[in-house]
PDB file of C-alpha atoms in Angstrom:
ATOM      1  CA  UNK A   1      42.314  48.242  16.338  1.00  0.00           C
ATOM      2  CA  UNK A   2      42.211  48.874  20.048  1.00  0.00           C
ATOM      3  CA  UNK A   3      39.995  46.695  22.234  1.00  0.00           C
ATOM      4  CA  UNK A   4      38.521  44.763  19.331  1.00  0.00           C
ATOM      5  CA  UNK A   5      37.191  41.286  19.988  1.00  0.00           C
ATOM      6  CA  UNK A   6      36.602  38.820  17.182  1.00  0.00           C
ATOM      7  CA  UNK A   7      33.612  36.648  17.933  1.00  0.00           C
ATOM      8  CA  UNK A   8      30.497  35.230  16.406  1.00  0.00           C
ATOM      9  CA  UNK A   9      27.583  37.590  16.703  1.00  0.00           C
ATOM     10  CA  UNK A  10      25.476  36.508  19.677  1.00  0.00           C
ATOM     11  CA  UNK A  11      22.365  37.338  17.652  1.00  0.00           C
ATOM     12  CA  UNK A  12      23.378  34.570  15.261  1.00  0.00           C
ATOM     13  CA  UNK A  13      23.713  31.957  17.997  1.00  0.00           C
ATOM     14  CA  UNK A  14      20.185  32.344  19.304  1.00  0.00           C
ATOM     15  CA  UNK A  15      17.505  30.430  17.447  1.00  0.00           C
ATOM     16  CA  UNK A  16      14.517  32.751  16.915  1.00  0.00           C
ATOM     17  CA  UNK A  17      11.034  31.557  17.700  1.00  0.00           C
ATOM     18  CA  UNK A  18       8.680  30.892  14.832  1.00  0.00           C
ATOM     19  CA  UNK A  19       7.013  34.072  13.692  1.00  0.00           C
ATOM     20  CA  UNK A  20       9.673  36.392  15.111  1.00  0.00           C
ATOM     21  CA  UNK A  21      10.509  39.500  13.098  1.00  0.00           C
ATOM     22  CA  UNK A  22      13.984  41.057  12.928  1.00  0.00           C
ATOM     23  CA  UNK A  23      13.025  44.428  14.399  1.00  0.00           C
ATOM     24  CA  UNK A  24      16.619  45.508  15.088  1.00  0.00           C
ATOM     25  CA  UNK A  25      18.139  44.765  11.663  1.00  0.00           C
ATOM     26  CA  UNK A  26      20.397  42.032  13.029  1.00  0.00           C
ATOM     27  CA  UNK A  27      20.902  40.880   9.431  1.00  0.00           C
ATOM     28  CA  UNK A  28      23.090  43.937   8.880  1.00  0.00           C
ATOM     29  CA  UNK A  29      25.718  42.715  11.345  1.00  0.00           C
ATOM     30  CA  UNK A  30      25.559  38.965  10.834  1.00  0.00           C
ATOM     31  CA  UNK A  31      29.160  38.963   9.523  1.00  0.00           C
ATOM     32  CA  UNK A  32      30.459  41.698  11.815  1.00  0.00           C
ATOM     33  CA  UNK A  33      33.111  41.809  14.502  1.00  0.00           C
ATOM     34  CA  UNK A  34      32.333  43.885  17.583  1.00  0.00           C
ATOM     35  CA  UNK A  35      34.223  46.268  19.842  1.00  0.00           C
ATOM     36  CA  UNK A  36      34.797  44.996  23.363  1.00  0.00           C
ATOM     37  CA  UNK A  37      32.776  47.040  25.821  1.00  0.00           C
ATOM     38  CA  UNK A  38      30.645  49.108  23.442  1.00  0.00           C
ATOM     39  CA  UNK A  39      29.464  46.292  21.132  1.00  0.00           C
ATOM     40  CA  UNK A  40      29.737  48.662  18.182  1.00  0.00           C
ATOM     41  CA  UNK A  41      30.142  46.602  14.987  1.00  0.00           C
ATOM     42  CA  UNK A  42      33.301  47.110  12.957  1.00  0.00           C
ATOM     43  CA  UNK A  43      32.692  48.658   9.531  1.00  0.00           C
ATOM     44  CA  UNK A  44      35.591  48.239   7.131  1.00  0.00           C
ATOM     45  CA  UNK A  45      36.355  51.012   4.671  1.00  0.00           C
ATOM     46  CA  UNK A  46      36.345  49.195   1.345  1.00  0.00           C
ATOM     47  CA  UNK A  47      37.671  51.895  -0.958  1.00  0.00           C
ATOM     48  CA  UNK A  48      41.154  53.408  -0.822  1.00  0.00           C
ATOM     49  CA  UNK A  49      40.264  56.064  -3.398  1.00  0.00           C
ATOM     50  CA  UNK A  50      38.700  59.453  -2.818  1.00  0.00           C
ATOM     51  CA  UNK A  51      35.266  59.753  -4.481  1.00  0.00           C
ATOM     52  CA  UNK A  52      35.056  61.907  -7.573  1.00  0.00           C
ATOM     53  CA  UNK A  53      31.808  63.420  -6.376  1.00  0.00           C
ATOM     54  CA  UNK A  54      29.466  63.417  -3.379  1.00  0.00           C
ATOM     55  CA  UNK A  55      25.700  63.526  -3.719  1.00  0.00           C
ATOM     56  CA  UNK A  56      23.095  63.650  -0.973  1.00  0.00           C
ATOM     57  CA  UNK A  57      20.778  60.712  -0.399  1.00  0.00           C
ATOM     58  CA  UNK A  58      17.857  63.043  -1.098  1.00  0.00           C
ATOM     59  CA  UNK A  59      19.259  63.951  -4.528  1.00  0.00           C
ATOM     60  CA  UNK A  60      20.224  60.342  -5.232  1.00  0.00           C
ATOM     61  CA  UNK A  61      16.618  59.271  -4.687  1.00  0.00           C
ATOM     62  CA  UNK A  62      15.434  61.996  -7.072  1.00  0.00           C
ATOM     63  CA  UNK A  63      17.864  60.827  -9.754  1.00  0.00           C
ATOM     64  CA  UNK A  64      16.751  57.236  -9.219  1.00  0.00           C
ATOM     65  CA  UNK A  65      13.102  58.161  -9.764  1.00  0.00           C
ATOM     66  CA  UNK A  66      13.946  60.260 -12.842  1.00  0.00           C
ATOM     67  CA  UNK A  67      15.927  57.438 -14.443  1.00  0.00           C
ATOM     68  CA  UNK A  68      13.216  54.880 -13.813  1.00  0.00           C
ATOM     69  CA  UNK A  69      10.613  57.210 -15.294  1.00  0.00           C
ATOM     70  CA  UNK A  70      12.861  57.659 -18.351  1.00  0.00           C
ATOM     71  CA  UNK A  71      13.079  53.889 -18.814  1.00  0.00           C
ATOM     72  CA  UNK A  72      16.743  53.628 -17.707  1.00  0.00           C
ATOM     73  CA  UNK A  73      16.671  51.073 -14.850  1.00  0.00           C
ATOM     74  CA  UNK A  74      20.353  50.097 -15.243  1.00  0.00           C
ATOM     75  CA  UNK A  75      21.884  53.560 -14.894  1.00  0.00           C
ATOM     76  CA  UNK A  76      25.079  54.230 -12.927  1.00  0.00           C
ATOM     77  CA  UNK A  77      26.322  57.463 -11.344  1.00  0.00           C
ATOM     78  CA  UNK A  78      30.001  57.697 -10.391  1.00  0.00           C
ATOM     79  CA  UNK A  79      29.375  59.496  -7.104  1.00  0.00           C
ATOM     80  CA  UNK A  80      29.243  58.534  -3.444  1.00  0.00           C
ATOM     81  CA  UNK A  81      26.021  59.061  -1.550  1.00  0.00           C
ATOM     82  CA  UNK A  82      26.322  61.093   1.653  1.00  0.00           C
ATOM     83  CA  UNK A  83      23.831  61.676   4.472  1.00  0.00           C
ATOM     84  CA  UNK A  84      24.929  65.129   5.641  1.00  0.00           C
ATOM     85  CA  UNK A  85      21.332  66.302   5.484  1.00  0.00           C
ATOM     86  CA  UNK A  86      18.503  66.633   8.004  1.00  0.00           C
ATOM     87  CA  UNK A  87      17.776  63.280   9.648  1.00  0.00           C
ATOM     88  CA  UNK A  88      14.128  63.496   8.661  1.00  0.00           C
ATOM     89  CA  UNK A  89      15.172  63.199   5.010  1.00  0.00           C
ATOM     90  CA  UNK A  90      16.698  59.757   5.508  1.00  0.00           C
ATOM     91  CA  UNK A  91      15.340  58.635   8.882  1.00  0.00           C
ATOM     92  CA  UNK A  92      11.780  59.934   8.918  1.00  0.00           C
ATOM     93  CA  UNK A  93       8.670  57.793   9.301  1.00  0.00           C
ATOM     94  CA  UNK A  94       8.402  57.246   5.554  1.00  0.00           C
ATOM     95  CA  UNK A  95      11.965  57.977   4.446  1.00  0.00           C
ATOM     96  CA  UNK A  96      13.909  55.878   6.952  1.00  0.00           C
ATOM     97  CA  UNK A  97      16.777  53.865   5.526  1.00  0.00           C
ATOM     98  CA  UNK A  98      16.732  51.948   8.821  1.00  0.00           C
ATOM     99  CA  UNK A  99      13.042  51.010   8.709  1.00  0.00           C
ATOM    100  CA  UNK A 100      13.022  50.415   4.944  1.00  0.00           C
ATOM    101  CA  UNK A 101      16.593  49.375   4.082  1.00  0.00           C
ATOM    102  CA  UNK A 102      15.638  47.352   1.005  1.00  0.00           C
ATOM    103  CA  UNK A 103      13.865  50.374  -0.436  1.00  0.00           C
ATOM    104  CA  UNK A 104      16.974  52.486   0.207  1.00  0.00           C
ATOM    105  CA  UNK A 105      19.131  49.859  -1.469  1.00  0.00           C
ATOM    106  CA  UNK A 106      17.126  50.163  -4.692  1.00  0.00           C
ATOM    107  CA  UNK A 107      18.598  53.655  -5.158  1.00  0.00           C
ATOM    108  CA  UNK A 108      21.991  53.150  -3.502  1.00  0.00           C
ATOM    109  CA  UNK A 109      23.050  50.277  -5.776  1.00  0.00           C
ATOM    110  CA  UNK A 110      23.123  52.653  -8.771  1.00  0.00           C
ATOM    111  CA  UNK A 111      25.894  54.781  -7.251  1.00  0.00           C
ATOM    112  CA  UNK A 112      29.632  54.281  -6.728  1.00  0.00           C
ATOM    113  CA  UNK A 113      29.394  53.843  -2.944  1.00  0.00           C
ATOM    114  CA  UNK A 114      28.278  55.507   0.267  1.00  0.00           C
ATOM    115  CA  UNK A 115      29.560  57.555   3.159  1.00  0.00           C
ATOM    116  CA  UNK A 116      27.959  55.801   6.126  1.00  0.00           C
ATOM    117  CA  UNK A 117      24.813  57.522   7.460  1.00  0.00           C
ATOM    118  CA  UNK A 118      25.168  60.600   9.634  1.00  0.00           C
ATOM    119  CA  UNK A 119      22.598  59.734  12.279  1.00  0.00           C
ATOM    120  CA  UNK A 120      22.642  62.650  14.699  1.00  0.00           C
ATOM    121  CA  UNK A 121      24.371  62.527  18.088  1.00  0.00           C
ATOM    122  CA  UNK A 122      23.577  66.060  19.212  1.00  0.00           C
ATOM    123  CA  UNK A 123      24.788  67.270  22.581  1.00  0.00           C
ATOM    124  CA  UNK A 124      21.244  67.576  23.949  1.00  0.00           C
ATOM    125  CA  UNK A 125      20.331  63.986  23.014  1.00  0.00           C
ATOM    126  CA  UNK A 126      20.141  61.378  25.795  1.00  0.00           C
ATOM    127  CA  UNK A 127      23.285  59.256  25.828  1.00  0.00           C
ATOM    128  CA  UNK A 128      21.447  55.999  24.903  1.00  0.00           C
ATOM    129  CA  UNK A 129      20.187  57.680  21.706  1.00  0.00           C
ATOM    130  CA  UNK A 130      23.686  58.846  20.816  1.00  0.00           C
ATOM    131  CA  UNK A 131      25.045  55.335  21.332  1.00  0.00           C
ATOM    132  CA  UNK A 132      22.226  53.825  19.291  1.00  0.00           C
ATOM    133  CA  UNK A 133      22.820  56.210  16.407  1.00  0.00           C
ATOM    134  CA  UNK A 134      26.547  55.454  16.475  1.00  0.00           C
ATOM    135  CA  UNK A 135      25.672  51.744  16.326  1.00  0.00           C
ATOM    136  CA  UNK A 136      23.344  52.348  13.380  1.00  0.00           C
ATOM    137  CA  UNK A 137      26.045  54.195  11.413  1.00  0.00           C
ATOM    138  CA  UNK A 138      28.365  51.200  11.605  1.00  0.00           C
ATOM    139  CA  UNK A 139      25.647  48.568  11.197  1.00  0.00           C
ATOM    140  CA  UNK A 140      24.374  50.113   7.977  1.00  0.00           C
ATOM    141  CA  UNK A 141      27.949  50.272   6.687  1.00  0.00           C
ATOM    142  CA  UNK A 142      28.464  46.607   7.605  1.00  0.00           C
ATOM    143  CA  UNK A 143      25.424  45.714   5.541  1.00  0.00           C
ATOM    144  CA  UNK A 144      26.785  47.628   2.562  1.00  0.00           C
ATOM    145  CA  UNK A 145      30.052  45.698   2.987  1.00  0.00           C
ATOM    146  CA  UNK A 146      28.156  42.411   2.911  1.00  0.00           C
ATOM    147  CA  UNK A 147      26.505  43.469  -0.352  1.00  0.00           C
ATOM    148  CA  UNK A 148      29.786  44.512  -1.975  1.00  0.00           C
ATOM    149  CA  UNK A 149      28.937  48.221  -2.062  1.00  0.00           C
ATOM    150  CA  UNK A 150      32.013  50.425  -1.415  1.00  0.00           C
ATOM    151  CA  UNK A 151      31.937  52.169   1.946  1.00  0.00           C
ATOM    152  CA  UNK A 152      33.760  55.062   3.602  1.00  0.00           C
ATOM    153  CA  UNK A 153      33.094  55.644   7.293  1.00  0.00           C
ATOM    154  CA  UNK A 154      31.472  58.819   8.486  1.00  0.00           C
ATOM    155  CA  UNK A 155      32.837  59.934  11.862  1.00  0.00           C
ATOM    156  CA  UNK A 156      30.621  61.921  14.191  1.00  0.00           C
ATOM    157  CA  UNK A 157      31.639  62.882  17.698  1.00  0.00           C
ATOM    158  CA  UNK A 158      29.753  64.848  20.267  1.00  0.00           C
ATOM    159  CA  UNK A 159      30.712  66.219  23.642  1.00  0.00           C
ATOM    160  CA  UNK A 160      33.320  64.587  25.841  1.00  0.00           C
ATOM    161  CA  UNK A 161      31.180  61.686  27.075  1.00  0.00           C
ATOM    162  CA  UNK A 162      30.779  60.313  23.523  1.00  0.00           C
ATOM    163  CA  UNK A 163      34.504  59.857  22.976  1.00  0.00           C
ATOM    164  CA  UNK A 164      34.511  56.514  24.800  1.00  0.00           C
ATOM    165  CA  UNK A 165      32.561  54.940  21.918  1.00  0.00           C
ATOM    166  CA  UNK A 166      32.041  57.354  18.991  1.00  0.00           C
ATOM    167  CA  UNK A 167      35.224  56.202  17.195  1.00  0.00           C
ATOM    168  CA  UNK A 168      34.576  52.501  17.794  1.00  0.00           C
ATOM    169  CA  UNK A 169      34.017  50.235  14.830  1.00  0.00           C
ATOM    170  CA  UNK A 170      36.222  52.257  12.455  1.00  0.00           C
ATOM    171  CA  UNK A 171      39.561  50.681  11.485  1.00  0.00           C
ATOM    172  CA  UNK A 172      42.733  52.730  11.773  1.00  0.00           C
ATOM    173  CA  UNK A 173      44.912  54.090   8.953  1.00  0.00           C
ATOM    174  CA  UNK A 174      42.188  54.560   6.348  1.00  0.00           C
ATOM    175  CA  UNK A 175      39.928  57.174   4.819  1.00  0.00           C
ATOM    176  CA  UNK A 176      37.251  58.769   6.972  1.00  0.00           C
ATOM    177  CA  UNK A 177      34.659  61.424   6.270  1.00  0.00           C
ATOM    178  CA  UNK A 178      33.225  64.217   8.410  1.00  0.00           C
ATOM    179  CA  UNK A 179      30.630  66.918   7.868  1.00  0.00           C
ATOM    180  CA  UNK A 180      31.122  70.524   8.888  1.00  0.00           C
ATOM    181  CA  UNK A 181      27.860  71.896   7.488  1.00  0.00           C
ATOM    182  CA  UNK A 182      25.636  71.186  10.487  1.00  0.00           C
ATOM    183  CA  UNK A 183      28.355  71.293  13.138  1.00  0.00           C
ATOM    184  CA  UNK A 184      27.923  75.032  13.869  1.00  0.00           C
ATOM    185  CA  UNK A 185      31.703  75.518  13.911  1.00  0.00           C
ATOM    186  CA  UNK A 186      31.207  78.987  12.500  1.00  0.00           C
ATOM    187  CA  UNK A 187      30.251  79.855  16.065  1.00  0.00           C
ATOM    188  CA  UNK A 188      33.315  80.628  18.169  1.00  0.00           C
ATOM    189  CA  UNK A 189      31.650  79.052  21.200  1.00  0.00           C
ATOM    190  CA  UNK A 190      31.305  75.696  19.403  1.00  0.00           C
ATOM    191  CA  UNK A 191      34.627  75.587  17.587  1.00  0.00           C
ATOM    192  CA  UNK A 192      36.908  74.548  20.504  1.00  0.00           C
ATOM    193  CA  UNK A 193      34.918  71.386  21.230  1.00  0.00           C
ATOM    194  CA  UNK A 194      34.903  70.489  17.546  1.00  0.00           C
ATOM    195  CA  UNK A 195      38.654  71.025  17.298  1.00  0.00           C
ATOM    196  CA  UNK A 196      39.422  68.929  20.394  1.00  0.00           C
ATOM    197  CA  UNK A 197      37.195  66.136  19.079  1.00  0.00           C
ATOM    198  CA  UNK A 198      38.832  66.326  15.652  1.00  0.00           C
ATOM    199  CA  UNK A 199      42.327  65.853  17.067  1.00  0.00           C
ATOM    200  CA  UNK A 200      41.064  63.086  19.345  1.00  0.00           C
ATOM    201  CA  UNK A 201      39.649  61.359  16.274  1.00  0.00           C
ATOM    202  CA  UNK A 202      42.943  61.700  14.410  1.00  0.00           C
ATOM    203  CA  UNK A 203      44.913  60.351  17.362  1.00  0.00           C
ATOM    204  CA  UNK A 204      42.543  57.393  17.714  1.00  0.00           C
ATOM    205  CA  UNK A 205      41.934  56.450  14.079  1.00  0.00           C
ATOM    206  CA  UNK A 206      45.148  57.725  12.443  1.00  0.00           C
ATOM    207  CA  UNK A 207      43.490  58.360   9.060  1.00  0.00           C
ATOM    208  CA  UNK A 208      45.682  59.097   6.052  1.00  0.00           C
ATOM    209  CA  UNK A 209      42.818  60.985   4.367  1.00  0.00           C
ATOM    210  CA  UNK A 210      39.901  62.991   5.739  1.00  0.00           C
ATOM    211  CA  UNK A 211      37.025  63.856   3.433  1.00  0.00           C
ATOM    212  CA  UNK A 212      35.148  66.971   4.506  1.00  0.00           C
ATOM    213  CA  UNK A 213      31.648  67.789   3.366  1.00  0.00           C
ATOM    214  CA  UNK A 214      31.602  71.520   3.825  1.00  0.00           C
ATOM    215  CA  UNK A 215      34.341  74.059   4.397  1.00  0.00           C
ATOM    216  CA  UNK A 216      37.905  73.231   5.392  1.00  0.00           C
ATOM    217  CA  UNK A 217      38.850  76.898   5.834  1.00  0.00           C
ATOM    218  CA  UNK A 218      39.799  76.587   9.494  1.00  0.00           C
ATOM    219  CA  UNK A 219      43.254  76.635  11.103  1.00  0.00           C
ATOM    220  CA  UNK A 220      42.911  73.167  12.648  1.00  0.00           C
ATOM    221  CA  UNK A 221      42.588  71.598   9.191  1.00  0.00           C
ATOM    222  CA  UNK A 222      45.761  73.424   8.138  1.00  0.00           C
ATOM    223  CA  UNK A 223      47.533  71.815  11.121  1.00  0.00           C
ATOM    224  CA  UNK A 224      46.453  68.373   9.951  1.00  0.00           C
ATOM    225  CA  UNK A 225      47.705  69.107   6.443  1.00  0.00           C
ATOM    226  CA  UNK A 226      51.071  70.058   7.922  1.00  0.00           C
ATOM    227  CA  UNK A 227      51.114  66.671   9.675  1.00  0.00           C
ATOM    228  CA  UNK A 228      50.791  64.960   6.297  1.00  0.00           C
ATOM    229  CA  UNK A 229      47.093  64.107   6.399  1.00  0.00           C
ATOM    230  CA  UNK A 230      45.331  64.459   3.074  1.00  0.00           C
ATOM    231  CA  UNK A 231      42.359  66.822   3.481  1.00  0.00           C
ATOM    232  CA  UNK A 232      39.793  66.706   0.668  1.00  0.00           C
ATOM    233  CA  UNK A 233      36.878  69.129   0.925  1.00  0.00           C
ATOM    234  CA  UNK A 234      33.657  68.923  -1.062  1.00  0.00           C
ATOM    235  CA  UNK A 235      31.572  72.117  -0.970  1.00  0.00           C
ATOM    236  CA  UNK A 236      28.058  71.771   0.342  1.00  0.00           C
ATOM    237  CA  UNK A 237      25.094  72.095  -1.969  1.00  0.00           C
ATOM    238  CA  UNK A 238      24.211  75.401  -0.321  1.00  0.00           C
ATOM    239  CA  UNK A 239      27.670  76.891  -0.813  1.00  0.00           C
ATOM    240  CA  UNK A 240      27.730  75.755  -4.454  1.00  0.00           C
ATOM    241  CA  UNK A 241      24.387  77.470  -5.070  1.00  0.00           C
ATOM    242  CA  UNK A 242      25.658  80.637  -3.373  1.00  0.00           C
ATOM    243  CA  UNK A 243      28.821  80.613  -5.508  1.00  0.00           C
ATOM    244  CA  UNK A 244      26.757  80.270  -8.705  1.00  0.00           C
ATOM    245  CA  UNK A 245      24.594  83.192  -7.628  1.00  0.00           C
ATOM    246  CA  UNK A 246      27.667  85.383  -7.058  1.00  0.00           C
ATOM    247  CA  UNK A 247      29.028  84.500 -10.504  1.00  0.00           C
ATOM    248  CA  UNK A 248      25.724  85.310 -12.185  1.00  0.00           C
ATOM    249  CA  UNK A 249      25.269  88.671 -10.473  1.00  0.00           C
TER     250      UNK A 249
END
């Protein structure tokens, strides 16, 4: 990978004072390598297979509670958890996987793996927030790696200024995942920036497979298919519900 430096995490070298609390979840990256310049931790994709099914973190938590209530604490669901949902549903004051990672793990460990969290990097966010959320995506994935939970990297890019770091920490020549549901690419004014960022991502990461949560019915995905990239689209929960309604009418 470009510009990668292999080094011991500086957070590990420092000896914390008695009574200190790990407020920044340094434990998630204690085994990580870091990108030179951005300090984004490298999150390895640990599964070469495409998931059979994607399920939102919100729905995964609901299943977890249902199974516990039914007296089935050792259940397993052969689906990957995704976070292509509103941030408040996985990063709110009470729902945050970052503030309460052990609580999140209680549900996650019952599923086949995860797509790394889609912490938002919206164009109107201050750049430090966008960098922090990119860091958190990779750090959470690193933690899953440490625990032996299969991981596929979510890739989220923003406007031009994010391209210097938004692909950092993701190894080349693997599987990556993107979401098109909340990207507003249905709007013609938004689509060009998305397309440019998509091809920049492909040039940088050289993925052999791109998982899409949402629609792949856009010409730029057809171009990638022609280039030999495997495009696998999973319909969103909303589109599935709409399709069922059409069938039943």
